[in-house]
PDB file of C-alpha atoms in Angstrom:
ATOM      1  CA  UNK A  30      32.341  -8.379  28.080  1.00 50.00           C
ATOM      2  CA  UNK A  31      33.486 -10.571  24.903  1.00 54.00           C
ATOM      3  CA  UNK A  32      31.204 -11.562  21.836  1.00 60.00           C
ATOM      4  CA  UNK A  33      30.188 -14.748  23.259  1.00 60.00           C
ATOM      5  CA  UNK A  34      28.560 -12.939  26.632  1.00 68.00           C
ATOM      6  CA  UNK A  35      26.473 -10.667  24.382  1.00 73.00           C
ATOM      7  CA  UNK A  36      25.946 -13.438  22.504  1.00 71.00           C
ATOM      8  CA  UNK A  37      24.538 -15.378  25.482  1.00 73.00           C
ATOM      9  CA  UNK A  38      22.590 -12.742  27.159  1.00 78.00           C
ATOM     10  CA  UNK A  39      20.529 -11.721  23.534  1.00 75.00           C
ATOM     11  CA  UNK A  40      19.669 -15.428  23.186  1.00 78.00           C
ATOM     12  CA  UNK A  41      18.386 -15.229  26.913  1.00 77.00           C
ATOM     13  CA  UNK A  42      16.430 -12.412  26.012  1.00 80.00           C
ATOM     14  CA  UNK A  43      14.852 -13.730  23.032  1.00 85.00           C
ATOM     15  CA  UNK A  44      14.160 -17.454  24.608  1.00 87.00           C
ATOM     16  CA  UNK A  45      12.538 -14.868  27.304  1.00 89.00           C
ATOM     17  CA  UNK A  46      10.686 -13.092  24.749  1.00 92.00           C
ATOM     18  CA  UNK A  47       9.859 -16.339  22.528  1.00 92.00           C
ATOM     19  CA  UNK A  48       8.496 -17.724  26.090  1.00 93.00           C
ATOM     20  CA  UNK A  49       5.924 -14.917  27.264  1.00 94.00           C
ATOM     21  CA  UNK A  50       4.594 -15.097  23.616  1.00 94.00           C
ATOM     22  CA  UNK A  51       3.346 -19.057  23.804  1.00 95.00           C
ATOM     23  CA  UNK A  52       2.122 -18.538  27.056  1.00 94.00           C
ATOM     24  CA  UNK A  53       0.231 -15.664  25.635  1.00 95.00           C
ATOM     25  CA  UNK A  54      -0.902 -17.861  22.247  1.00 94.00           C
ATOM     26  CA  UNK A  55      -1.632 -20.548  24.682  1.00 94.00           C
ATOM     27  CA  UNK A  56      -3.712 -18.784  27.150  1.00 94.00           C
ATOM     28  CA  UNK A  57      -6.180 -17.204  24.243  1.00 95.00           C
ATOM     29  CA  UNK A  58      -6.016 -20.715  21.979  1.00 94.00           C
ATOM     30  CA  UNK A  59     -10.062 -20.442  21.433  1.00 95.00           C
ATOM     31  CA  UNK A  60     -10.489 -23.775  20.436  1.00 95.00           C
ATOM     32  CA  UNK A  61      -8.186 -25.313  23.332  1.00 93.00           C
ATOM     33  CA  UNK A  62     -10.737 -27.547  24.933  1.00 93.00           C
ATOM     34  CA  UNK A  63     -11.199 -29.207  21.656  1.00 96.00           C
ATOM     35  CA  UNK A  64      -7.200 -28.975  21.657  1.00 96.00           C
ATOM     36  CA  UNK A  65      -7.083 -31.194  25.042  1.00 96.00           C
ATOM     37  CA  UNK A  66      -9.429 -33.223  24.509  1.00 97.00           C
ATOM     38  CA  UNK A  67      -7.688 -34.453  21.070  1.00 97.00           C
ATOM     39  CA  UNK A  68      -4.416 -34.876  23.201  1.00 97.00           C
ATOM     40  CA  UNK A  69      -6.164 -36.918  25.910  1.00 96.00           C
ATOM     41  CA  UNK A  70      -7.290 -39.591  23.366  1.00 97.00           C
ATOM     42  CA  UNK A  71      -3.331 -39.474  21.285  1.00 97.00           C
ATOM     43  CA  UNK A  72      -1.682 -39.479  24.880  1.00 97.00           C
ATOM     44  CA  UNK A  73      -3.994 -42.495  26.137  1.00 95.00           C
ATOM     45  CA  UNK A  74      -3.536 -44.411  22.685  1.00 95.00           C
ATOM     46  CA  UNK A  75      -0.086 -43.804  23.387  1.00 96.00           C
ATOM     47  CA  UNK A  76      -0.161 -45.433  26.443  1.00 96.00           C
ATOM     48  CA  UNK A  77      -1.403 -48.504  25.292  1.00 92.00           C
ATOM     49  CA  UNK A  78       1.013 -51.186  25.471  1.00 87.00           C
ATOM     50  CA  UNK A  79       4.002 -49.711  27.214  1.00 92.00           C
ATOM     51  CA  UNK A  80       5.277 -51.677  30.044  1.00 92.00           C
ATOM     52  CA  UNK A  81       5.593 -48.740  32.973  1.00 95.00           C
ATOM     53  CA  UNK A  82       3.519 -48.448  36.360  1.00 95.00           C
ATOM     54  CA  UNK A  83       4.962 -45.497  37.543  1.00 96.00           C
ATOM     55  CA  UNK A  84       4.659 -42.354  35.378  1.00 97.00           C
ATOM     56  CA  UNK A  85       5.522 -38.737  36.654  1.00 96.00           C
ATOM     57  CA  UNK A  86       3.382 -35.952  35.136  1.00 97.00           C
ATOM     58  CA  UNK A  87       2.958 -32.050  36.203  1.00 95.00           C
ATOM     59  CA  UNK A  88       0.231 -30.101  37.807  1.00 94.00           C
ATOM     60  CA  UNK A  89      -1.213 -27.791  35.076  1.00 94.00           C
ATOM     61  CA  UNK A  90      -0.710 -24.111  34.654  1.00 92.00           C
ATOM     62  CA  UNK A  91      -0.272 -20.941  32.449  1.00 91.00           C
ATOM     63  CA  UNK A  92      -3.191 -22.691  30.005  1.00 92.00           C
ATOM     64  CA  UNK A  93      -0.795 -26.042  30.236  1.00 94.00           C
ATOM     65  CA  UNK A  94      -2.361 -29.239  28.828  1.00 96.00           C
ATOM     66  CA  UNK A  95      -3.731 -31.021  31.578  1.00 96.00           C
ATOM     67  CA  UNK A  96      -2.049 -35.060  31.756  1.00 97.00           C
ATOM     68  CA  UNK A  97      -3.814 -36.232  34.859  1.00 96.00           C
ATOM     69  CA  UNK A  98      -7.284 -37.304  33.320  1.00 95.00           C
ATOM     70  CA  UNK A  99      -5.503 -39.819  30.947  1.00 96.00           C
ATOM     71  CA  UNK A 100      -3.580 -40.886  33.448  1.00 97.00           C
ATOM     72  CA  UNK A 101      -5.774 -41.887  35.904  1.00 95.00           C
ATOM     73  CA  UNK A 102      -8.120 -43.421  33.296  1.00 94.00           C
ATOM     74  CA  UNK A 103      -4.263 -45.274  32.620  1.00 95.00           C
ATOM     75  CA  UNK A 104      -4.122 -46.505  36.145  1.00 95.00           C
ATOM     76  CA  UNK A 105      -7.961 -47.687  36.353  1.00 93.00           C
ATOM     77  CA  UNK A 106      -7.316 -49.770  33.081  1.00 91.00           C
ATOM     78  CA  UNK A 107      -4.406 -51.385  34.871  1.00 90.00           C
ATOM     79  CA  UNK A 108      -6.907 -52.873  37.143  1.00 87.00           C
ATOM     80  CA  UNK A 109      -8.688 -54.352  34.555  1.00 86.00           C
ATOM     81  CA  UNK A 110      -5.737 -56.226  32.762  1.00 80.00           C
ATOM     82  CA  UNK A 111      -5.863 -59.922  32.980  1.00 82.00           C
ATOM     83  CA  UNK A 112      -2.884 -59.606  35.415  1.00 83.00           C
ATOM     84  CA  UNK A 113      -4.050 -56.388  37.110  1.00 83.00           C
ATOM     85  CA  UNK A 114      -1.005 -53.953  37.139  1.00 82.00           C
ATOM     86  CA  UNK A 115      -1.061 -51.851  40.086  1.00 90.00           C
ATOM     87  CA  UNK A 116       0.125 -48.280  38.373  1.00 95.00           C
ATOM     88  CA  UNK A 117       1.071 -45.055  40.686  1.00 96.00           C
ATOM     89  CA  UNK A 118       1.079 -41.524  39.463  1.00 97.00           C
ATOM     90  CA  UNK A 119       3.479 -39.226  40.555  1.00 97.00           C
ATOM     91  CA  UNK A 120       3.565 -35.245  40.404  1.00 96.00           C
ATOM     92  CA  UNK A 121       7.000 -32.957  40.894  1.00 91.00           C
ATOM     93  CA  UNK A 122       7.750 -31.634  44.327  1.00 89.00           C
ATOM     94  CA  UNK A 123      10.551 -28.878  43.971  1.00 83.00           C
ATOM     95  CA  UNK A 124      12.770 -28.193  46.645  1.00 80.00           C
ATOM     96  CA  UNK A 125      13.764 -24.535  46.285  1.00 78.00           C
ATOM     97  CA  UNK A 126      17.032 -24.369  48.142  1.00 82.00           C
ATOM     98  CA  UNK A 127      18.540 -27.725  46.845  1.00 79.00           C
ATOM     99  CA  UNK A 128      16.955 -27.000  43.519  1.00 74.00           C
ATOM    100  CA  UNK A 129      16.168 -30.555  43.461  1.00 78.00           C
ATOM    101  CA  UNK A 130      12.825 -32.328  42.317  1.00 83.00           C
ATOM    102  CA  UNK A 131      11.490 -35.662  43.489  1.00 88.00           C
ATOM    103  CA  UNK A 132       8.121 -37.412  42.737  1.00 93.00           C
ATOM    104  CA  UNK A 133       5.497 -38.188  45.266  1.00 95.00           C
ATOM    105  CA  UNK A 134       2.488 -40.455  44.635  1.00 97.00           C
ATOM    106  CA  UNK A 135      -0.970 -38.243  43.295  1.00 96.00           C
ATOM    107  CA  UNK A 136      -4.393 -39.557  43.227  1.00 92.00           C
ATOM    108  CA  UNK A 137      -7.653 -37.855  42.352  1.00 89.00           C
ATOM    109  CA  UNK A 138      -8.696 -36.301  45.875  1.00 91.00           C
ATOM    110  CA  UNK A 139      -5.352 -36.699  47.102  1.00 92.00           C
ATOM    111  CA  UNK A 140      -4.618 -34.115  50.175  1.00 94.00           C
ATOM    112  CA  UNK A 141      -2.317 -31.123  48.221  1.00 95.00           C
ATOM    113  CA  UNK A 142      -0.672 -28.215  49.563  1.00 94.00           C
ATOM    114  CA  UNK A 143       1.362 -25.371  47.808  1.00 92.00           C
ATOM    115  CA  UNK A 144       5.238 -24.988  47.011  1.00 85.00           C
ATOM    116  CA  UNK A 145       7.549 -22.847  47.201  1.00 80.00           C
ATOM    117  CA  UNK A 146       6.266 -21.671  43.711  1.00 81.00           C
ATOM    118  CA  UNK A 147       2.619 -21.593  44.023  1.00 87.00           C
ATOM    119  CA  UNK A 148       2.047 -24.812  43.049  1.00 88.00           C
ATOM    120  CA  UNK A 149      -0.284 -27.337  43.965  1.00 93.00           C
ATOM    121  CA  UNK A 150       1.727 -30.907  44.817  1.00 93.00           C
ATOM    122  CA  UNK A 151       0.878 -33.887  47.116  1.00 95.00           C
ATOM    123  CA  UNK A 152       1.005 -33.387  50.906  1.00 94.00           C
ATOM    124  CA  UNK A 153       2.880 -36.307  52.572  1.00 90.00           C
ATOM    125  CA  UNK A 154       2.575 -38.964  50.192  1.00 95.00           C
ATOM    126  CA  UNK A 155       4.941 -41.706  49.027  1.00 95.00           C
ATOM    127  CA  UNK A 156       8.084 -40.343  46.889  1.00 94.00           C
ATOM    128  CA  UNK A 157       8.213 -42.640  43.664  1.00 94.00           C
ATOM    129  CA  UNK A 158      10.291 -43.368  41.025  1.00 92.00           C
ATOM    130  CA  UNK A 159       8.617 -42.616  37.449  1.00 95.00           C
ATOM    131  CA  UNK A 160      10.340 -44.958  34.297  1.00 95.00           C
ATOM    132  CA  UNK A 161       8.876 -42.492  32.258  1.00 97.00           C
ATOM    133  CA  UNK A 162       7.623 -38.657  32.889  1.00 96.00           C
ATOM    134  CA  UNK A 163       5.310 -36.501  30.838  1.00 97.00           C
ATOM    135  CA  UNK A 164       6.161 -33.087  30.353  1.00 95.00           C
ATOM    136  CA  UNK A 165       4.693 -29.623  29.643  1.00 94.00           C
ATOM    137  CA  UNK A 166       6.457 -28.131  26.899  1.00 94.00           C
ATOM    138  CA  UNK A 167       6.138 -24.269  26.428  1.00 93.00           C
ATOM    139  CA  UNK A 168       7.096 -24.714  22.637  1.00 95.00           C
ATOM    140  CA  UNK A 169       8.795 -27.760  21.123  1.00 95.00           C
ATOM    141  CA  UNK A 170      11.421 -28.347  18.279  1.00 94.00           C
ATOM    142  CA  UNK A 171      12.685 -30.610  15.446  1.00 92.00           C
ATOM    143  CA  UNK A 172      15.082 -33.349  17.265  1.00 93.00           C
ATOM    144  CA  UNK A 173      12.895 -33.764  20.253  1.00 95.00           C
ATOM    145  CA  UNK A 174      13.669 -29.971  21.789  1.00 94.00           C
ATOM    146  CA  UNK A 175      11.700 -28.409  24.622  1.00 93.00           C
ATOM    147  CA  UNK A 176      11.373 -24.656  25.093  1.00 91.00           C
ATOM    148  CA  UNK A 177      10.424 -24.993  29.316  1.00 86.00           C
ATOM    149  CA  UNK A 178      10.195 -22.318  31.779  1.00 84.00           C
ATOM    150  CA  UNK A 179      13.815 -21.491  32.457  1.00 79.00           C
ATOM    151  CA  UNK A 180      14.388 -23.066  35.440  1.00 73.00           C
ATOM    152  CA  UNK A 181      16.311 -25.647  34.310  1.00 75.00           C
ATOM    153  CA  UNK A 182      14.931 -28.065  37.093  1.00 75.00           C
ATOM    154  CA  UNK A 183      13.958 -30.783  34.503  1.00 78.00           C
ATOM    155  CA  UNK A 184      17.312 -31.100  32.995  1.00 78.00           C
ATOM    156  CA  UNK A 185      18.890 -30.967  36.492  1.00 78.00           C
ATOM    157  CA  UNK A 186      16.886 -33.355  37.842  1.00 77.00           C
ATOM    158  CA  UNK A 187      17.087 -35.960  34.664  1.00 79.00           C
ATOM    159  CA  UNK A 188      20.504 -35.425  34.774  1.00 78.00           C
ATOM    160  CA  UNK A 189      20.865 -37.058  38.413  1.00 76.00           C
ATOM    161  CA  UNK A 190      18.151 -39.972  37.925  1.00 77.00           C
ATOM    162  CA  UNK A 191      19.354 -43.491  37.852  1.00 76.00           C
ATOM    163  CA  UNK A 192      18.063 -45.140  35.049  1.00 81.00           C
ATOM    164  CA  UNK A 193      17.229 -42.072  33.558  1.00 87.00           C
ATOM    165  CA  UNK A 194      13.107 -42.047  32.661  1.00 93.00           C
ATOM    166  CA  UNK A 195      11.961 -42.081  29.171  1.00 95.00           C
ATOM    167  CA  UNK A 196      11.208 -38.557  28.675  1.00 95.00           C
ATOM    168  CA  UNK A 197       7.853 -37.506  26.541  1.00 97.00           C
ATOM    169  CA  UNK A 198       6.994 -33.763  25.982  1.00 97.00           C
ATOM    170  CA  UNK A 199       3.176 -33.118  25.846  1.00 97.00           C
ATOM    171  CA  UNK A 200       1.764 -29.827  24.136  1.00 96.00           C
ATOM    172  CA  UNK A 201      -0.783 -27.926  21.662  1.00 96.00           C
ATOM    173  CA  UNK A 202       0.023 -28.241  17.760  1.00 94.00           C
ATOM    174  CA  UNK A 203       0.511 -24.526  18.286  1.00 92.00           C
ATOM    175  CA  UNK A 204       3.773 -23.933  20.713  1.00 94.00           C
ATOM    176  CA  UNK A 205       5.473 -26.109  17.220  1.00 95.00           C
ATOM    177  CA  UNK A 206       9.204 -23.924  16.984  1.00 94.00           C
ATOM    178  CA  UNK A 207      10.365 -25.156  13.639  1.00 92.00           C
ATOM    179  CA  UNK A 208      13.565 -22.714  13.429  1.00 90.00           C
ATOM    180  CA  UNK A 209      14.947 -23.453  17.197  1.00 89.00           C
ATOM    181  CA  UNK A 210      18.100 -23.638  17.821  1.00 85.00           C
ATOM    182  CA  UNK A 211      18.897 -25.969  21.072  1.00 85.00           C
ATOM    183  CA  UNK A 212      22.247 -24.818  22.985  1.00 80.00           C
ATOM    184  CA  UNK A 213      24.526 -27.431  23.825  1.00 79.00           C
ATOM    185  CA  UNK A 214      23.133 -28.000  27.835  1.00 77.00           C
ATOM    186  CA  UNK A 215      19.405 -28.836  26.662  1.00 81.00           C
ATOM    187  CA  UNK A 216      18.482 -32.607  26.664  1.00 84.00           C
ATOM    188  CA  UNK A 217      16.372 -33.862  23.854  1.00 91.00           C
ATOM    189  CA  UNK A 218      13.080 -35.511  24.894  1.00 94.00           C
ATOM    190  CA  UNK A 219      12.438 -38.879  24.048  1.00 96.00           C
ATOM    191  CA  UNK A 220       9.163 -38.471  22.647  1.00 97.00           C
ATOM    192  CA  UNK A 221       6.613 -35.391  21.828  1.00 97.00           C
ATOM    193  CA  UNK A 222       2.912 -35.413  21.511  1.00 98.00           C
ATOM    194  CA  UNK A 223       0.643 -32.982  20.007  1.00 97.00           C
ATOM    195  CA  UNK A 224      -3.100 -32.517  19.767  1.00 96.00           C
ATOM    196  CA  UNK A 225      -2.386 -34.140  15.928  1.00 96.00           C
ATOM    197  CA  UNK A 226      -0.307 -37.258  17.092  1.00 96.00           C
ATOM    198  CA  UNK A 227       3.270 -37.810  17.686  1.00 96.00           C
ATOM    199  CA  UNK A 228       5.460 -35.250  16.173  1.00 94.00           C
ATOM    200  CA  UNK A 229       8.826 -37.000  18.080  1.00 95.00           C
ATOM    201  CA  UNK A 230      10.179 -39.528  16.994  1.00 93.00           C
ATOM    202  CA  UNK A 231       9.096 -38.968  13.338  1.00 80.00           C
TER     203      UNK A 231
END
């Protein structure tokens, strides 16, 4: 095994390590109710303006900021527009084998089911295209970086969409990594929102 392999695997490791910590932090934040509800209002002030109706978020877990409140409060205020804008909401459905992700249509009360990894996701709705997708960041970086869970489905499945969405990473002022180093395969986000604000761009 040369340098670069041992090189490779301790990074692993430590991204590992680095990982179970903020989910840790994350989990025991005391004050992260207070946290969300913060990151509602910047993430809905966000919103204000921008020109999408289809958005892909994430089911919550592992403490995760939950997106779907401000988004549906989103899609009801497109209603109310002068020129109601019909907006969808779309949640991840991984397929396991293909490692592959596509974006069905979600809707508070919306019939759900489990995948492959335990996660709740829309039964039989409509796949849709998101122009821009929020997403849970385990920690988050200078340049836009996103510490995720490892899989690498994001970055595989950004890599394949046509136009690619505008990418915004959503998380607590705490998962903040300021001496990250990204390796060359991670994509930067376009955007990063915290419980203080935007942090990406700066």
């Amino acid at each position: 095994m040369d340098n670069s392999d041992n090189s490779n695997e301790k990074k692993a490791l430590e991204k590992k390590a680095l990982r179970k910590l903020l989910i840790e932090q994350r989990l025991n934040l005391p004050d992260r109710l207070q946290r969300a509800d913060l990151l509602q209002r910047v993430m809905r002030i966000w919103l204000v303006g921008r020109p999408d109706a289809v958005i892909g978020a994430y089911w919550p877990i592992k403490g995760e900021f939950d997106p779907l409140p401000a988004l549906h409060r989103w899609k009801e205020d497109g209603e109310l527009l002068d020129q109601p804008q019909p907006r969808r909401i779309g949640l991840p459905v991984v397929d396991k084998v293909h490692k592959t992700m596509t974006f069905h249509a979600w809707y508070p009360g919306c019939p759900m089911e489990e995948d492959a990894y335990g996660i709740p996701k829309p039964k039989d709705t409509e796949v849709i295209v998101p122009t821009l997708l929020f997403v849970a960041c385990v920690g988050y970086a200078p340049g836009g970086y996103r510490l995720g869970y490892g899989g690498g489905f994001y970055d595989r499945m950004l890599a394949t969409l046509e136009p690619r969405p505008l990418t915004v990473g959503l998380g607590f002022s705490s998962g903040f990594l300021p001496d990250f180093e990204p390796e060359p395969h991670d994509l930067p986000l376009d955007a990063i929102l915290n419980d203080n604000g935007v942090v990406w761009p700066v």
